[in-house]
Structures are given as C-alpha cells and as structure tokens.
XYZ file of N, CA and C in Angstrom:
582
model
N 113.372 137.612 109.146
C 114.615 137.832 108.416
C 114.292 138.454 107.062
N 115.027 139.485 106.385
C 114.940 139.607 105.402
C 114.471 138.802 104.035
N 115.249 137.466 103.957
C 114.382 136.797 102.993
C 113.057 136.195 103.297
N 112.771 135.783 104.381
C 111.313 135.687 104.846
C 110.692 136.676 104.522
N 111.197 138.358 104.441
C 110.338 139.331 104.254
C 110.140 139.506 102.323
N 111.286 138.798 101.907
C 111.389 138.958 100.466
C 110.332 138.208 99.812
N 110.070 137.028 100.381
C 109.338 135.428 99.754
C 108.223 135.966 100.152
N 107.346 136.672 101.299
C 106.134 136.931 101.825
C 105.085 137.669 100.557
N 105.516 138.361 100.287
C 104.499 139.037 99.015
C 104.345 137.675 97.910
N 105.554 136.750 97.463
C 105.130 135.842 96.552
C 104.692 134.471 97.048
N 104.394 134.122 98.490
C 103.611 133.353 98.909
C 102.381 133.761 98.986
N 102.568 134.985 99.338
C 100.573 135.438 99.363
C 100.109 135.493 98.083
N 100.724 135.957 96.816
C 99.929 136.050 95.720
C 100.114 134.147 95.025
N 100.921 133.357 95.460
C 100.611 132.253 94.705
C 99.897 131.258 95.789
N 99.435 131.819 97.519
C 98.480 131.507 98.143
C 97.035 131.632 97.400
N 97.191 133.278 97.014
C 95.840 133.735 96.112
C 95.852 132.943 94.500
N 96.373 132.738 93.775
C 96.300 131.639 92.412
C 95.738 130.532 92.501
N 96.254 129.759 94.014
C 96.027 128.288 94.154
C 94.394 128.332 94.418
N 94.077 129.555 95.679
C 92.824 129.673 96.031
C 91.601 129.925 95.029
N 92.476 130.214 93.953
C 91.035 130.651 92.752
C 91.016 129.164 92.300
N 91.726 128.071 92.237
C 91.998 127.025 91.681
C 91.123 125.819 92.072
N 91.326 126.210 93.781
C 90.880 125.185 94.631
C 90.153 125.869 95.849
N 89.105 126.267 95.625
C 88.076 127.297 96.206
C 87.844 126.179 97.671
N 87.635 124.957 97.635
C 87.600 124.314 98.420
C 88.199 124.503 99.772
N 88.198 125.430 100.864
C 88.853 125.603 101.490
C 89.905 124.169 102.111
N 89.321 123.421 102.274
C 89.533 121.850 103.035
C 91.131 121.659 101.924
N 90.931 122.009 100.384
C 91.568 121.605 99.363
C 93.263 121.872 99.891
N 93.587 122.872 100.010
C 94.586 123.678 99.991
C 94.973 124.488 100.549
N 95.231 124.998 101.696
C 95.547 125.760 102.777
C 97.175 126.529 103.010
N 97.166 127.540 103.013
C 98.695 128.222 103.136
C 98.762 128.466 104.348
N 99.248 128.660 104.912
C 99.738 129.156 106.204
C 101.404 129.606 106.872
N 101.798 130.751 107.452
C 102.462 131.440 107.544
C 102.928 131.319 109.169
N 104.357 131.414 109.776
C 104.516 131.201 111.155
C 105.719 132.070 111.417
N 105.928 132.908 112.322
C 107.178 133.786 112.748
C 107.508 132.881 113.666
N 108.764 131.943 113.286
C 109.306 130.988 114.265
C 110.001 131.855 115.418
N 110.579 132.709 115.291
C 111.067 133.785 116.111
C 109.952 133.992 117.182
N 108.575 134.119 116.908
C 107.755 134.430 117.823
C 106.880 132.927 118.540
N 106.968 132.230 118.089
C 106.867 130.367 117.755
C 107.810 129.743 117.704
N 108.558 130.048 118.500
C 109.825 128.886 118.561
C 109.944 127.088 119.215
N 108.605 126.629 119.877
C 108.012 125.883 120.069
C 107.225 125.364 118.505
N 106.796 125.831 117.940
C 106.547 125.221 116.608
C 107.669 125.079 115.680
N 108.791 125.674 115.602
C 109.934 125.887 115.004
C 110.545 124.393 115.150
N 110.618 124.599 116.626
C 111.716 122.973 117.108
C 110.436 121.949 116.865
N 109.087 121.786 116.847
C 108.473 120.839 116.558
C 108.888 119.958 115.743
N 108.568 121.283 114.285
C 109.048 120.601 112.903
C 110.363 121.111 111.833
N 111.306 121.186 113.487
C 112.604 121.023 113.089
C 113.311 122.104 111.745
N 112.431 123.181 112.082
C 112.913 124.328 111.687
C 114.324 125.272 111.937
N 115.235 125.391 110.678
C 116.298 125.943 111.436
C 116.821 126.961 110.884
N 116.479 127.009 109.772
C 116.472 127.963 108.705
C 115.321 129.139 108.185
N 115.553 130.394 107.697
C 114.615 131.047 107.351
C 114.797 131.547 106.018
N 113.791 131.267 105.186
C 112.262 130.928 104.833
C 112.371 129.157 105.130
N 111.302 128.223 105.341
C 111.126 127.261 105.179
C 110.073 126.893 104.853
N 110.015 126.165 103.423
C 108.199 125.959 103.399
C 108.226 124.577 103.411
N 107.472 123.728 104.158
C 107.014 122.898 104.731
C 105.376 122.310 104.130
N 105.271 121.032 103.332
C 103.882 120.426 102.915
C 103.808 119.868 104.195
N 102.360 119.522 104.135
C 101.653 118.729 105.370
C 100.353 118.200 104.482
N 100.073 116.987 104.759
C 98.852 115.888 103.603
C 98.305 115.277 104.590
N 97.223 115.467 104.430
C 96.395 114.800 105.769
C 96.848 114.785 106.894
N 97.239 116.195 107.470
C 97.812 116.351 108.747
C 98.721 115.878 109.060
N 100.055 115.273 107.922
C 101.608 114.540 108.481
C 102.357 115.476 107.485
N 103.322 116.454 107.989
C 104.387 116.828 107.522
C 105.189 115.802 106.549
N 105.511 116.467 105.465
C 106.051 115.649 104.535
C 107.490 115.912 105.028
N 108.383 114.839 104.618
C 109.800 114.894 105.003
C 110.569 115.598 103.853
N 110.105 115.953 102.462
C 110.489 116.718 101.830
C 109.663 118.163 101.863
N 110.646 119.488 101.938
C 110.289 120.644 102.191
C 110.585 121.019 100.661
N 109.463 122.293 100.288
C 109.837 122.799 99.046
C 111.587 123.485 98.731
N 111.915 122.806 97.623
C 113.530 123.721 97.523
C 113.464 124.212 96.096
N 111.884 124.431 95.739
C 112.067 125.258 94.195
C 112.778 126.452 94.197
N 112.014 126.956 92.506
C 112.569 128.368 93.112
C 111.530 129.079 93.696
N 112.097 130.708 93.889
C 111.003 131.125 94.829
C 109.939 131.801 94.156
N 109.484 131.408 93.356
C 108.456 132.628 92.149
C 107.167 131.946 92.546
N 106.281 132.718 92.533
C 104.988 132.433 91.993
C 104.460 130.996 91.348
N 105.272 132.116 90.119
C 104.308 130.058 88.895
C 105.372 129.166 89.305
N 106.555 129.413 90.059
C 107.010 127.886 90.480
C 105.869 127.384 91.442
N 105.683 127.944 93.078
C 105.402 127.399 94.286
C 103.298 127.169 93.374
N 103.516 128.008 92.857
C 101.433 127.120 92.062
C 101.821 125.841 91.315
N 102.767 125.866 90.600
C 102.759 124.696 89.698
C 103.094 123.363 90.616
N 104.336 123.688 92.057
C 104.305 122.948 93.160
C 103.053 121.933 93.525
N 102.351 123.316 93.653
C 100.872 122.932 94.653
C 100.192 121.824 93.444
N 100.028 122.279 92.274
C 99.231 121.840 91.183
C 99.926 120.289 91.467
N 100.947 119.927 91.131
C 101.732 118.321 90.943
C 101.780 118.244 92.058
N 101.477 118.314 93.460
C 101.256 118.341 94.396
C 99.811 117.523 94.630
N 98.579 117.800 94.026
C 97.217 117.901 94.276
C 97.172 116.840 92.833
N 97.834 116.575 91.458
C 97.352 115.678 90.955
C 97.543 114.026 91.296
N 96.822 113.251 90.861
C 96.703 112.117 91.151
C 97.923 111.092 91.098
N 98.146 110.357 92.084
C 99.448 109.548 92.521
C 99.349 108.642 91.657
N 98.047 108.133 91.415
C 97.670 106.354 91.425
C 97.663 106.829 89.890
N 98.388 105.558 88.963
C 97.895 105.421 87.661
C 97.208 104.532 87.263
N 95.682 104.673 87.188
C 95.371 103.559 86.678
C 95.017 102.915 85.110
N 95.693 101.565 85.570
C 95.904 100.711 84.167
C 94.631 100.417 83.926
N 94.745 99.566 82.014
C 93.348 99.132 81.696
C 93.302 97.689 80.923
N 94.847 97.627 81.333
C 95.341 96.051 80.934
C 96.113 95.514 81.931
N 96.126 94.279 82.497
C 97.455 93.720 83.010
C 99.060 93.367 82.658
N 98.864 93.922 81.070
C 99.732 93.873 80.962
C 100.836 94.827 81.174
N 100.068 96.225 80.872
C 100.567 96.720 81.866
C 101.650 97.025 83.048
N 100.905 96.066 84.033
C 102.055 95.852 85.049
C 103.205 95.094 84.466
N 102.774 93.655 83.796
C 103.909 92.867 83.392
C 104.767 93.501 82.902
N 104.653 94.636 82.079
C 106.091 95.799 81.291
C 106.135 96.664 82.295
N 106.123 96.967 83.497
C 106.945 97.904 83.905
C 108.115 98.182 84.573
N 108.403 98.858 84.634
C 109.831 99.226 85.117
C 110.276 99.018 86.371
N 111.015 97.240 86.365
C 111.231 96.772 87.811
C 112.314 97.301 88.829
N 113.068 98.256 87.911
C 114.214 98.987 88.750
C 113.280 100.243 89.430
N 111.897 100.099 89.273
C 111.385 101.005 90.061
C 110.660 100.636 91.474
N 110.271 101.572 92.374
C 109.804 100.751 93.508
C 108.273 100.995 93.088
N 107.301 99.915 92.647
C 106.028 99.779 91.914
C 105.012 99.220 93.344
N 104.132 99.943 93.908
C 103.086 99.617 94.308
C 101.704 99.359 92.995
N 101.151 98.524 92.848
C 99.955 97.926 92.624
C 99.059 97.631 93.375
N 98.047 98.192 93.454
C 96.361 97.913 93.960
C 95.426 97.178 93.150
N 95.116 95.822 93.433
C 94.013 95.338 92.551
C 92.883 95.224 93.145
N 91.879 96.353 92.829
C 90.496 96.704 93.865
C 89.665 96.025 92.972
N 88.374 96.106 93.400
C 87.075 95.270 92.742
C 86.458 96.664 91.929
N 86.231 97.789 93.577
C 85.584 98.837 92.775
C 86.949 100.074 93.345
N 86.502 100.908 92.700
C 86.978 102.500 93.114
C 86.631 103.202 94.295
N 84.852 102.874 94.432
C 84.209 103.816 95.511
C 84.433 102.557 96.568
N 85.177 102.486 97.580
C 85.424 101.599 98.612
C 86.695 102.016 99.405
N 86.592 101.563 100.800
C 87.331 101.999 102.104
C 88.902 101.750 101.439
N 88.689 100.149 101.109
C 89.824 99.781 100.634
C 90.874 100.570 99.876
N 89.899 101.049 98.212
C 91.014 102.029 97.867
C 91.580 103.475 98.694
N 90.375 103.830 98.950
C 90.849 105.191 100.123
C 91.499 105.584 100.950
N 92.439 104.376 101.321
C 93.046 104.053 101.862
C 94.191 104.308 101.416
N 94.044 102.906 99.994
C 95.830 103.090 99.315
C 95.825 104.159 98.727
N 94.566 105.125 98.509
C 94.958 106.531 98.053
C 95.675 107.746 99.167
N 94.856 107.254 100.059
C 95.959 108.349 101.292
C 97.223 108.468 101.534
N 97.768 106.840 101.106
C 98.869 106.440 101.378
C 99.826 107.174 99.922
N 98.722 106.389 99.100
C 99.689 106.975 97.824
C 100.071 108.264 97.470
N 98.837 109.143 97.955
C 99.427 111.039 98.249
C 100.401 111.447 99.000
N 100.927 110.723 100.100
C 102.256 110.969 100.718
C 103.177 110.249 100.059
N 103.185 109.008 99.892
C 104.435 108.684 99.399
C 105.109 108.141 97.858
N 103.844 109.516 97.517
C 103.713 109.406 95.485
C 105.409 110.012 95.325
N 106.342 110.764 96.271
C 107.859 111.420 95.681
C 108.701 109.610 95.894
N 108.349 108.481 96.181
C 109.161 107.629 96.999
C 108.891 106.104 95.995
N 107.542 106.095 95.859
C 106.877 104.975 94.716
C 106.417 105.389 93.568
N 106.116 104.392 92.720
C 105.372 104.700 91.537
C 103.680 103.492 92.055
N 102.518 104.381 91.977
C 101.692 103.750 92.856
C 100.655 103.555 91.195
N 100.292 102.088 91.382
C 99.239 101.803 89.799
C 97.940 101.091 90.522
N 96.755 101.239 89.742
C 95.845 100.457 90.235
C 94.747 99.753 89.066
N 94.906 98.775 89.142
C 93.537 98.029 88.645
C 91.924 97.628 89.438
N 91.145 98.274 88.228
C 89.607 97.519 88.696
C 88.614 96.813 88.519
N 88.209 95.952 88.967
C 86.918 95.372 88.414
C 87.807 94.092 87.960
N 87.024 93.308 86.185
C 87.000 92.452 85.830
C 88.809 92.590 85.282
N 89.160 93.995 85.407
C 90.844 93.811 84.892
C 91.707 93.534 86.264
N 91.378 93.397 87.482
C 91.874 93.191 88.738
C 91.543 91.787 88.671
N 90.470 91.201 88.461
C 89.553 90.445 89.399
C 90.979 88.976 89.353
N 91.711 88.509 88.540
C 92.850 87.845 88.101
C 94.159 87.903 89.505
N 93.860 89.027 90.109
C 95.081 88.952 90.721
C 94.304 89.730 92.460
N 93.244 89.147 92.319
C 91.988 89.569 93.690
C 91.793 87.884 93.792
N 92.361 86.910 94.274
C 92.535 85.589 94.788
C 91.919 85.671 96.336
N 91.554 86.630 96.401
C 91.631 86.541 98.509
C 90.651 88.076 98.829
N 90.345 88.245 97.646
C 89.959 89.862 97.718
C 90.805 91.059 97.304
N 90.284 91.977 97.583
C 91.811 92.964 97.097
C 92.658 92.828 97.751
N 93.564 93.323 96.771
C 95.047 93.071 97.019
C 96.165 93.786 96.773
N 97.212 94.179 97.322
C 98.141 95.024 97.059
C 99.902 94.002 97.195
N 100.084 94.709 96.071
C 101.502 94.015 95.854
C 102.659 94.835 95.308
N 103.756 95.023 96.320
C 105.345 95.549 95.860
C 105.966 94.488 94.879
N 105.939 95.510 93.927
C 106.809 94.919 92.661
C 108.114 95.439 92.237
N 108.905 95.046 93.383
C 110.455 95.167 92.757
C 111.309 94.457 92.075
N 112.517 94.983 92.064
C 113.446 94.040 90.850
C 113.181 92.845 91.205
N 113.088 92.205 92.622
C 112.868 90.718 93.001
C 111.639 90.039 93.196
N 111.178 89.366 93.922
C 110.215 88.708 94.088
C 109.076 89.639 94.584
N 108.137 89.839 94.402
C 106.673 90.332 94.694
C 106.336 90.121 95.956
N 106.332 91.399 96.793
C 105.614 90.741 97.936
C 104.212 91.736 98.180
N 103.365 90.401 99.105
C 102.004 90.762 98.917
C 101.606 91.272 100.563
N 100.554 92.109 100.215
C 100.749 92.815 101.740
C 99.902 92.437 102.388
N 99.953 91.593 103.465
C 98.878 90.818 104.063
C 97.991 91.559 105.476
N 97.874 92.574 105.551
C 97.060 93.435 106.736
C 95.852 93.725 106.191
N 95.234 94.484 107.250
C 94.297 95.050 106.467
C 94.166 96.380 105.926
N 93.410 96.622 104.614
C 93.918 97.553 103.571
C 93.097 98.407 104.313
N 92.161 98.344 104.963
C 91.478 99.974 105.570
C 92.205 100.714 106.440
N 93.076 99.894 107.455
C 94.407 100.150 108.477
C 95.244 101.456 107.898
N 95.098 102.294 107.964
C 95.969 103.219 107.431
C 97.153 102.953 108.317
N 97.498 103.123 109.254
C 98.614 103.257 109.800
C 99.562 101.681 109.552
N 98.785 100.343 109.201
C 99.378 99.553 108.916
C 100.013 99.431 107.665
N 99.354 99.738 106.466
C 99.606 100.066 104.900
C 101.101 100.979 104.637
N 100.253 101.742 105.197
C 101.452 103.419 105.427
C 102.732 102.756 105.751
N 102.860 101.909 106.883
C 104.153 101.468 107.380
C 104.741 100.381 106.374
N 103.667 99.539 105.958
C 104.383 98.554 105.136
C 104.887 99.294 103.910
N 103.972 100.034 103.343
C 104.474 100.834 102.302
C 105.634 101.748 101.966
N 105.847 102.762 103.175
C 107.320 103.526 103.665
C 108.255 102.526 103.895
N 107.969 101.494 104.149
C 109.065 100.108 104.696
C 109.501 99.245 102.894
N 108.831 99.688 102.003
C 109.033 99.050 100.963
C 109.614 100.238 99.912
N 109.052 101.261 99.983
C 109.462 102.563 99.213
C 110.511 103.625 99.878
N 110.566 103.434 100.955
C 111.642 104.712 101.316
C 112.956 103.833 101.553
N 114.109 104.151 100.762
C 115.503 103.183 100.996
C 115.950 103.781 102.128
N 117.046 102.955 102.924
C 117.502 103.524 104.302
C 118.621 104.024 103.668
N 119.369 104.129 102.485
C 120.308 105.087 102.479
C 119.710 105.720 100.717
N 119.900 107.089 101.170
C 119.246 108.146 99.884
C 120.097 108.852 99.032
N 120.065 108.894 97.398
C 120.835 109.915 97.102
C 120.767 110.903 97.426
N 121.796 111.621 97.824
C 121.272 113.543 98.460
C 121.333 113.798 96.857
N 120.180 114.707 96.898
C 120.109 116.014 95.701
C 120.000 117.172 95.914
N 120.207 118.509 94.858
C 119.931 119.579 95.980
C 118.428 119.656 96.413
N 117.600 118.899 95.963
C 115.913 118.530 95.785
C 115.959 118.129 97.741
N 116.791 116.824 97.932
C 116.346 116.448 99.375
C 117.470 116.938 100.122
N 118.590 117.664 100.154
C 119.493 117.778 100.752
C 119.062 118.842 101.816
N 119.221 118.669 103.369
C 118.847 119.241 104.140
C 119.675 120.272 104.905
C-alpha cells in the first residue's frame, strides 16, 4: 500500500541508526513482511492494517504495537526506551516503603545480580516493563525481606502478595506477573487503542 511504501525508506534508515547503536546483531533486529504476499503471517499476528509495526522480546510479540509517529528519531528513540532497563534498582528499603501504592509495584529481593533467579525476573520485567513498575534489591539491602531465599512481592494498594513458585520458571513468573499487572479492563488511549 502506499503508506507502507511511504514508512519503508524511514524504517530502513532508523533500522540503520539503531544498528550503529547496537552492532550486536542478537541486540536488535528489524524486519520487514508483505502481508499481501504472507498472508499466513498476517492472520498469525493478527494483522489488519497497513503499515503495522509490531515488537517481539524474546521471541513473544508484544500486545502493544508501535503508534508513534512515523519519523526516524521517533521509531530510534522507540527502540532506545525500548532496550533500557525495566528494573530499578534501590539502595535503601526504604525505598519501597515510599512508593507509589496506586501503582502496580513488582519487587525482587535477590542475594546477588549474576543468578538464574534474577534473569528471570529480568525477562519478565522486559515484557511487561509498559504494565508494572518492576524494583529490585541486593545483597545485605535485600537480605531483610529474603526469609525463605529470594523473593518477589506485588505491592499494591492492598495487601502484598508473595509469589510462591519457582523464580527460574519463566513461564510460571510471567503468568503470575501478567495476572498481577495487566487489569482485565484497560483505559483505551490512542497509545493502546486497536
């Protein structure tokens, strides 16, 4: 379609920006599809419209599609807050105690950094960093609220709940986590409106 043909020159040159950025091939990947000629990939991921740009994070389509605008230094600056870090980590507990309970607050209290455990709540936290606000403590500033080992806890307006699986389980985390951060009814914005 015409605007597919319009957006194509400024996906390839802010394909080429990101790539000087993140040389890493593994990092950042663009990729391009004529659903017209792929219409089996189209209905996959529920393509119905043309242009559609579509994230994918560790191989799962994100349920939000880009609706910036269509320029350049928008879709790089995308990618950039895209690729920075979900997890904030604190260096006090107190910290958590002030934060903002009208928010949906994941907390990680790990021992160390380099471990399965966090790598985990980091995978998790790169998909569903648009849905939570994801924080983490380590070491001797965790070790207070590591009763059982590490530990992860939803901190909403109400009572705290603690997530009792196991934290290497991606697919178990992921679910408890989307089950605590994604509400079953959403404000539409023009951001998620489909």
């Amino acid at each position: 379609c015409r605007f597919s043909q319009m957006l194509h020159p400024i996906f390839e040159e802010a394909s080429n920006v990101i790539k000087e950025e993140y040389p890493d091939k593994n990092q950042v990947v663009f990729a391009r599809v004529d659903c017209d000629q792929h219409s089996d990939i189209a209905q996959r991921y529920r393509i119905s419209k043309y242009p559609t740009l579509k994230l994918f994070r560790n191989g799962m389509m994100m349920k939000r599609e880009y609706r910036g605008q269509r320029s350049v230094t928008a879709i790089a600056d995308y990618i950039r807050q895209q690729k920075s870090n979900p997890i904030r980590e604190v260096q006090d507990l107190e910290e958590i105690s002030s934060l903002d309970r009208s928010r949906r607050n994941i907390v990680g209290y790990f021992e160390q950094k380099d471990s399965d455990n966090y790598r985990t709540f980091e995978r998790v936290a790169n998909i569903l960093h648009d849905d939570c606000v994801f924080l983490s403590a380590f070491g001797a500033i965790s070790k207070a609220e590591r009763f059982s080992g590490d530990n992860v806890i939803y901190k909403p307006p109400g009572v705290n709940m603690v997530y009792l699986g196991s934290l290497t389980n991606f697919d178990l985390i992921y679910a408890w986590t989307q089950d605590k951060c994604v509400p079953l009814v959403r404000e539409i914005t023009f951001e998620n409106g489909e």
